[in-house]
Short mmCIF file of C-alpha atoms in Angstrom, two decimals:
data_model
loop_
_atom_site.label_atom_id
_atom_site.label_comp_id
_atom_site.label_asym_id
_atom_site.label_seq_id
_atom_site.Cartn_x
_atom_site.Cartn_y
_atom_site.Cartn_z
CA HIS A 1 -121.93 -87.42 82.35
CA PHE A 2 -118.95 -86.56 80.22
CA SER A 3 -118.91 -85.38 76.63
CA LYS A 4 -118.41 -88.20 74.11
CA ASP A 5 -117.22 -85.64 71.53
CA GLU A 6 -113.97 -84.94 73.36
CA ALA A 7 -110.68 -85.25 71.51
CA VAL A 8 -109.47 -88.83 71.06
CA ALA A 9 -106.39 -88.65 68.84
CA ARG A 10 -104.92 -91.98 67.70
CA GLY A 11 -106.71 -93.70 70.58
CA THR A 12 -105.39 -91.34 73.26
CA ILE A 13 -107.81 -89.46 75.53
CA ALA A 14 -106.72 -85.84 75.10
CA SER A 15 -109.27 -84.06 77.32
CA LEU A 16 -112.32 -84.50 79.55
CA SER A 17 -115.20 -82.15 80.28
CA ILE A 18 -118.29 -82.26 82.50
CA ASP A 19 -121.65 -82.27 80.66
CA ALA A 20 -123.82 -82.77 83.75
CA PRO A 21 -122.33 -82.90 87.28
CA GLY A 22 -124.92 -85.26 88.78
CA ALA A 23 -125.24 -85.58 92.57
CA GLY A 24 -124.40 -87.94 95.42
CA TYR A 25 -120.82 -88.66 94.39
CA PHE A 26 -117.61 -88.73 96.42
CA ASP A 27 -114.13 -87.83 95.13
CA GLY A 28 -112.91 -90.74 93.03
CA VAL A 29 -111.22 -92.24 90.00
CA ILE A 30 -112.31 -92.10 86.36
CA GLN A 31 -112.15 -95.30 84.33
CA ILE A 32 -112.76 -95.48 80.58
CA VAL A 33 -113.94 -98.68 78.92
CA SER A 34 -113.76 -99.03 75.14
CA VAL A 35 -114.84 -101.85 72.81
CA GLY A 36 -111.49 -101.64 71.03
CA GLY A 37 -109.58 -102.04 74.28
CA GLY A 38 -107.54 -99.14 75.54
CA LYS A 39 -104.93 -99.08 78.28
CA GLN A 40 -103.12 -96.89 80.76
CA PHE A 41 -105.69 -94.08 81.03
CA ALA A 42 -105.59 -92.35 84.42
CA GLY A 43 -107.98 -89.67 85.62
CA THR A 44 -109.53 -88.42 88.85
CA PHE A 45 -112.48 -86.25 89.82
CA THR A 46 -113.52 -84.15 92.79
CA VAL A 47 -117.02 -83.18 93.85
CA GLY A 48 -118.54 -79.94 95.06
CA SER A 49 -120.65 -79.34 98.15
CA SER A 50 -123.78 -80.81 96.49
CA GLY A 51 -121.95 -84.03 95.60
CA GLY A 52 -121.87 -83.22 91.89
CA VAL A 53 -118.68 -83.66 89.87
CA ALA A 54 -116.93 -80.27 90.03
CA LYS A 55 -113.50 -80.97 88.54
CA VAL A 56 -111.91 -83.66 86.41
CA SER A 57 -108.18 -84.21 86.07
CA LEU A 58 -106.55 -86.07 83.19
CA VAL A 59 -103.40 -87.72 84.55
CA ALA A 60 -102.53 -89.94 81.55
CA GLY A 61 -104.32 -90.21 78.20
CA GLY A 62 -103.49 -93.87 77.64
CA TYR A 63 -103.71 -95.46 74.19
CA GLY A 64 -105.90 -97.72 72.04
CA TYR A 65 -109.29 -96.16 72.87
CA ASP A 66 -112.18 -96.03 70.38
CA SER A 67 -114.06 -92.70 70.58
CA ALA A 68 -117.29 -94.25 69.26
CA SER A 69 -117.51 -96.82 72.05
CA ALA A 70 -115.70 -95.16 74.96
CA THR A 71 -117.73 -95.20 78.19
CA VAL A 72 -116.78 -93.23 81.31
CA ILE A 73 -117.19 -94.92 84.70
CA LEU A 74 -116.83 -93.10 88.04
CA THR A 75 -115.36 -95.34 90.75
CA HIS A 76 -114.48 -95.16 94.44
CA ASN A 77 -110.84 -94.36 95.26
CA ASP A 78 -110.25 -97.27 97.59
CA THR A 79 -112.28 -100.11 96.04
CA GLY A 80 -112.53 -99.35 92.33
CA LEU A 81 -116.26 -100.11 92.52
CA GLU A 82 -118.57 -98.08 90.31
CA MET A 83 -120.47 -95.24 91.98
CA THR A 84 -123.97 -96.30 90.97
CA ASN A 85 -126.68 -96.07 93.59
CA SER A 86 -123.98 -95.49 96.21
CA ILE A 87 -124.87 -95.92 99.87
CA LEU A 88 -124.62 -92.46 101.39
CA ASP A 89 -125.70 -93.21 104.96
CA ILE A 90 -126.48 -96.11 107.31
CA THR A 91 -128.72 -95.68 110.35
CA ILE A 92 -128.74 -98.33 113.07
CA SER A 93 -132.25 -98.39 114.51
CA HIS A 94 -131.80 -101.42 116.80
CA PRO A 95 -128.19 -101.74 118.04
CA GLY A 96 -128.69 -105.04 119.90
CA GLN A 97 -126.68 -106.24 122.91
CA GLY A 98 -123.61 -108.39 123.58
CA LEU A 99 -122.11 -107.86 120.13
CA PHE A 100 -118.40 -107.94 119.31
CA ASP A 101 -116.37 -105.74 116.94
CA ALA A 102 -117.10 -106.68 113.35
CA GLU A 103 -117.11 -105.38 109.77
CA TRP A 104 -120.11 -104.54 107.60
CA GLU A 105 -120.76 -106.59 104.51
CA LEU A 106 -123.22 -105.40 101.86
CA LEU A 107 -125.27 -108.23 100.41
CA GLY A 108 -127.46 -107.88 97.34
CA ASN A 109 -127.19 -106.46 93.86
CA ALA A 110 -124.30 -104.10 93.24
#
């Protein structure tokens, strides 16, 4: 979780801080969604050994954000998907036989 009381001057995100680091995350990208719009914010985060957010970096503050409605979303670097209930491990208990190279596809609620 990130503090909602952080400085938002004229719709620009001026700083970020960590209220609670959580757990089970991977290094990723910070997105901010605001009812009033908002564009061109850029931020990243890194995690510590326990998987909690350890460091946030503000790359660009953007503009047009509403501090009352701003919501922070942590996303994966490569897909942009939100890190909610992330899959941390897959165990293959029955590998089968005669299979060809393929890709995994996750089906179900995201």
